[in-house]
PDB file of C-alpha atoms in Angstrom:
ATOM      1  CA  MET A   1       0.042   0.107   0.061  1.00 53.00           C
ATOM      2  CA  THR A   2       1.565   3.452  -1.016  1.00 53.00           C
ATOM      3  CA  ARG A   3      -0.554   6.715   0.491  1.00 54.00           C
ATOM      4  CA  ILE A   4       0.511   9.543  -1.785  1.00 53.00           C
ATOM      5  CA  GLY A   5       0.249  12.809   0.015  1.00 49.00           C
ATOM      6  CA  SER A   6       1.545  16.519   0.229  1.00 48.00           C
ATOM      7  CA  GLU A   7       4.243  17.649   2.150  1.00 50.00           C
ATOM      8  CA  GLU A   8       2.138  18.758   5.129  1.00 65.00           C
ATOM      9  CA  TRP A   9       3.216  17.810   8.692  1.00 69.00           C
ATOM     10  CA  LEU A  10      -0.785  16.649   8.980  1.00 70.00           C
ATOM     11  CA  THR A  11       0.168  14.110   6.169  1.00 75.00           C
ATOM     12  CA  LEU A  12       2.981  12.815   8.094  1.00 79.00           C
ATOM     13  CA  VAL A  13       0.770  12.248  11.057  1.00 82.00           C
ATOM     14  CA  LYS A  14      -1.589  10.446   8.879  1.00 82.00           C
ATOM     15  CA  ILE A  15       1.442   8.106   7.154  1.00 84.00           C
ATOM     16  CA  ASN A  16       2.685   7.521  10.809  1.00 89.00           C
ATOM     17  CA  PHE A  17      -0.432   6.212  12.167  1.00 90.00           C
ATOM     18  CA  VAL A  18      -0.827   3.972   8.482  1.00 88.00           C
ATOM     19  CA  ARG A  19       2.447   2.589   9.437  1.00 90.00           C
ATOM     20  CA  HIS A  20       1.436   1.948  12.695  1.00 93.00           C
ATOM     21  CA  VAL A  21      -1.634  -0.145  11.878  1.00 92.00           C
ATOM     22  CA  ILE A  22       0.601  -1.872   9.057  1.00 90.00           C
ATOM     23  CA  ARG A  23       2.827  -3.276  12.321  1.00 91.00           C
ATOM     24  CA  GLN A  24       0.001  -3.978  14.696  1.00 93.00           C
ATOM     25  CA  MET A  25      -1.944  -6.066  12.330  1.00 92.00           C
ATOM     26  CA  PRO A  26       0.662  -7.410  10.762  1.00 81.00           C
ATOM     27  CA  LEU A  27       0.094  -6.824   7.147  1.00 82.00           C
ATOM     28  CA  LYS A  28       2.434  -8.445   4.833  1.00 84.00           C
ATOM     29  CA  GLY A  29       3.663  -6.619   1.527  1.00 82.00           C
ATOM     30  CA  VAL A  30       2.461  -3.644   2.533  1.00 83.00           C
ATOM     31  CA  GLU A  31       4.091  -0.189   2.597  1.00 81.00           C
ATOM     32  CA  ALA A  32       2.853   3.223   3.802  1.00 81.00           C
ATOM     33  CA  MET A  33       5.220   5.963   1.703  1.00 77.00           C
ATOM     34  CA  HIS A  34       5.054   9.835   2.615  1.00 74.00           C
ATOM     35  CA  ILE A  35       5.808  10.727  -1.252  1.00 73.00           C
ATOM     36  CA  ARG A  36       4.282  12.986  -4.006  1.00 72.00           C
ATOM     37  CA  ALA A  37       2.782  11.061  -6.873  1.00 70.00           C
ATOM     38  CA  GLU A  38       5.051  12.830  -9.500  1.00 72.00           C
ATOM     39  CA  SER A  39       8.450  11.839  -7.602  1.00 75.00           C
ATOM     40  CA  LEU A  40       6.844   8.081  -7.110  1.00 71.00           C
ATOM     41  CA  ALA A  41       6.205   7.923 -10.772  1.00 63.00           C
ATOM     42  CA  ASP A  42       9.912   8.483 -11.667  1.00 65.00           C
ATOM     43  CA  ASP A  43      11.291   6.602  -8.943  1.00 63.00           C
ATOM     44  CA  VAL A  44       9.581   3.352  -9.883  1.00 55.00           C
ATOM     45  CA  SER A  45       9.447   3.668 -13.768  1.00 54.00           C
ATOM     46  CA  PRO A  46       9.922   0.985 -14.860  1.00 57.00           C
ATOM     47  CA  GLY A  47      10.263  -0.720 -11.589  1.00 60.00           C
ATOM     48  CA  PRO A  48       7.780  -2.192  -9.245  1.00 62.00           C
ATOM     49  CA  LEU A  49       3.876  -1.775  -9.818  1.00 78.00           C
ATOM     50  CA  PHE A  50       1.258  -1.440  -7.297  1.00 83.00           C
ATOM     51  CA  ASP A  51      -2.032  -3.663  -7.029  1.00 86.00           C
ATOM     52  CA  VAL A  52      -3.998  -0.471  -5.620  1.00 86.00           C
ATOM     53  CA  VAL A  53      -3.384   3.073  -6.116  1.00 84.00           C
ATOM     54  CA  VAL A  54      -5.636   5.419  -3.595  1.00 83.00           C
ATOM     55  CA  CYS A  55      -5.772   8.893  -4.659  1.00 81.00           C
ATOM     56  CA  ARG A  56      -7.301  11.783  -2.696  1.00 75.00           C
ATOM     57  CA  ALA A  57      -6.897  15.730  -2.287  1.00 67.00           C
ATOM     58  CA  LEU A  58      -6.420  15.959  -6.427  1.00 66.00           C
ATOM     59  CA  SER A  59      -8.669  18.632  -7.905  1.00 60.00           C
ATOM     60  CA  GLU A  60      -9.867  16.713 -10.925  1.00 68.00           C
ATOM     61  CA  SER A  61     -10.024  12.897 -11.873  1.00 70.00           C
ATOM     62  CA  SER A  62      -8.189  13.196 -15.218  1.00 73.00           C
ATOM     63  CA  ALA A  63      -5.103  14.563 -13.242  1.00 75.00           C
ATOM     64  CA  ALA A  64      -5.570  11.990 -10.448  1.00 77.00           C
ATOM     65  CA  LEU A  65      -5.933   8.993 -13.407  1.00 79.00           C
ATOM     66  CA  ALA A  66      -2.758  10.574 -15.120  1.00 79.00           C
ATOM     67  CA  LEU A  67      -0.467  10.075 -11.774  1.00 80.00           C
ATOM     68  CA  ALA A  68      -1.810   6.780 -11.011  1.00 82.00           C
ATOM     69  CA  LYS A  69      -2.127   5.024 -14.194  1.00 82.00           C
ATOM     70  CA  PRO A  70       1.818   4.625 -14.460  1.00 81.00           C
ATOM     71  CA  LEU A  71       2.096   3.219 -10.909  1.00 82.00           C
ATOM     72  CA  LEU A  72      -0.745   0.672 -11.522  1.00 84.00           C
ATOM     73  CA  ALA A  73       0.034  -2.965 -12.128  1.00 85.00           C
ATOM     74  CA  PRO A  74      -2.153  -5.124 -14.761  1.00 84.00           C
ATOM     75  CA  GLY A  75      -5.237  -5.907 -13.547  1.00 86.00           C
ATOM     76  CA  GLY A  76      -4.809  -3.173 -10.790  1.00 89.00           C
ATOM     77  CA  ARG A  77      -7.318  -0.878  -9.014  1.00 90.00           C
ATOM     78  CA  ILE A  78      -7.380   3.021  -8.776  1.00 88.00           C
ATOM     79  CA  ILE A  79      -9.383   4.405  -5.749  1.00 88.00           C
ATOM     80  CA  LEU A  80     -10.058   8.072  -6.191  1.00 85.00           C
ATOM     81  CA  TYR A  81     -11.712   9.724  -3.190  1.00 82.00           C
ATOM     82  CA  ARG A  82     -13.667  12.564  -4.617  1.00 76.00           C
ATOM     83  CA  GLY A  83     -15.702  15.564  -3.395  1.00 69.00           C
ATOM     84  CA  PRO A  84     -19.096  16.464  -4.951  1.00 63.00           C
ATOM     85  CA  GLY A  85     -17.955  17.060  -8.300  1.00 58.00           C
ATOM     86  CA  ASN A  86     -14.831  16.631 -10.667  1.00 50.00           C
ATOM     87  CA  CYS A  87     -16.012  12.608 -11.056  1.00 52.00           C
ATOM     88  CA  ALA A  88     -14.435  10.342 -13.475  1.00 54.00           C
ATOM     89  CA  LYS A  89     -16.950  10.389 -16.301  1.00 59.00           C
ATOM     90  CA  PRO A  90     -17.765   6.752 -17.990  1.00 59.00           C
ATOM     91  CA  ASN A  91     -18.290   6.281 -21.487  1.00 61.00           C
ATOM     92  CA  SER A  92     -21.647   4.684 -22.583  1.00 61.00           C
ATOM     93  CA  ASN A  93     -19.927   1.119 -21.863  1.00 60.00           C
ATOM     94  CA  GLY A  94     -19.445   2.216 -18.444  1.00 54.00           C
ATOM     95  CA  GLN A  95     -15.850   2.716 -18.716  1.00 56.00           C
ATOM     96  CA  VAL A  96     -13.300   5.253 -17.932  1.00 58.00           C
ATOM     97  CA  ALA A  97     -10.723   5.448 -20.867  1.00 55.00           C
ATOM     98  CA  VAL A  98      -7.093   7.073 -19.706  1.00 57.00           C
ATOM     99  CA  LYS A  99      -4.542   6.866 -22.423  1.00 54.00           C
ATOM    100  CA  GLY A 100      -5.006   3.880 -24.213  1.00 53.00           C
ATOM    101  CA  ALA A 101      -6.269   2.141 -21.176  1.00 61.00           C
ATOM    102  CA  ASP A 102      -9.784   1.372 -20.122  1.00 73.00           C
ATOM    103  CA  PHE A 103     -11.205   1.333 -16.522  1.00 77.00           C
ATOM    104  CA  LEU A 104     -14.515  -0.093 -15.161  1.00 78.00           C
ATOM    105  CA  GLN A 105     -15.785   2.368 -12.905  1.00 78.00           C
ATOM    106  CA  THR A 106     -17.484   1.433  -9.576  1.00 82.00           C
ATOM    107  CA  VAL A 107     -18.784   4.393  -7.847  1.00 81.00           C
ATOM    108  CA  ILE A 108     -19.707   4.537  -3.757  1.00 83.00           C
ATOM    109  CA  THR A 109     -21.688   7.581  -2.272  1.00 83.00           C
ATOM    110  CA  TYR A 110     -21.674   8.087   1.384  1.00 84.00           C
ATOM    111  CA  PRO A 111     -23.175  11.030   3.489  1.00 85.00           C
ATOM    112  CA  LEU A 112     -20.665  12.875   5.813  1.00 86.00           C
ATOM    113  CA  PRO A 113     -21.624  12.337   9.428  1.00 90.00           C
ATOM    114  CA  TYR A 114     -23.940  15.198  11.027  1.00 91.00           C
ATOM    115  CA  THR A 115     -24.245  17.084   7.400  1.00 89.00           C
ATOM    116  CA  HIS A 116     -26.002  17.588   4.648  1.00 86.00           C
ATOM    117  CA  PHE A 117     -23.115  16.615   2.347  1.00 84.00           C
ATOM    118  CA  SER A 118     -21.778  13.518   0.274  1.00 83.00           C
ATOM    119  CA  ARG A 119     -18.622  12.097  -0.797  1.00 82.00           C
ATOM    120  CA  ARG A 120     -18.011  10.055  -3.200  1.00 82.00           C
ATOM    121  CA  ILE A 121     -15.556   7.023  -4.268  1.00 85.00           C
ATOM    122  CA  ASP A 122     -14.505   6.303  -7.532  1.00 84.00           C
ATOM    123  CA  ILE A 123     -12.904   2.741  -8.029  1.00 87.00           C
ATOM    124  CA  LEU A 124     -11.333   1.878 -11.263  1.00 85.00           C
ATOM    125  CA  ASP A 125     -10.714  -1.387 -12.204  1.00 87.00           C
ATOM    126  CA  TYR A 126      -7.793  -1.585 -14.986  1.00 82.00           C
ATOM    127  CA  ARG A 127      -8.806  -3.433 -18.092  1.00 74.00           C
ATOM    128  CA  SER A 128      -5.275  -4.147 -19.714  1.00 62.00           C
TER     129      SER A 128
END
């Protein structure tokens, strides 16, 4: 597992919590990293790829997909945590096309506690 985040101290606190959970579970083959997506894409190409890439706090789905796609192993999955807008737009077949690759999209919508707002998670399964 790789959690990509900004350089803010709060992100580092979150990464350290995820590392603690990994140690306590214990999970094999799971790693939490504090690194920007752009840097990670440069570091892994053409090295190891990931089964799951989780993206959050990116303004547009197209930007998230462009950053996540080079990191994804064939048959992998991209999970986009989305606000109320800027969601990945599927074609008529229910797939999201990204630079020569198709993703099958599943959408989960959930309410934020104690508010009238909702958020959305886009799960994109890579079809190589």
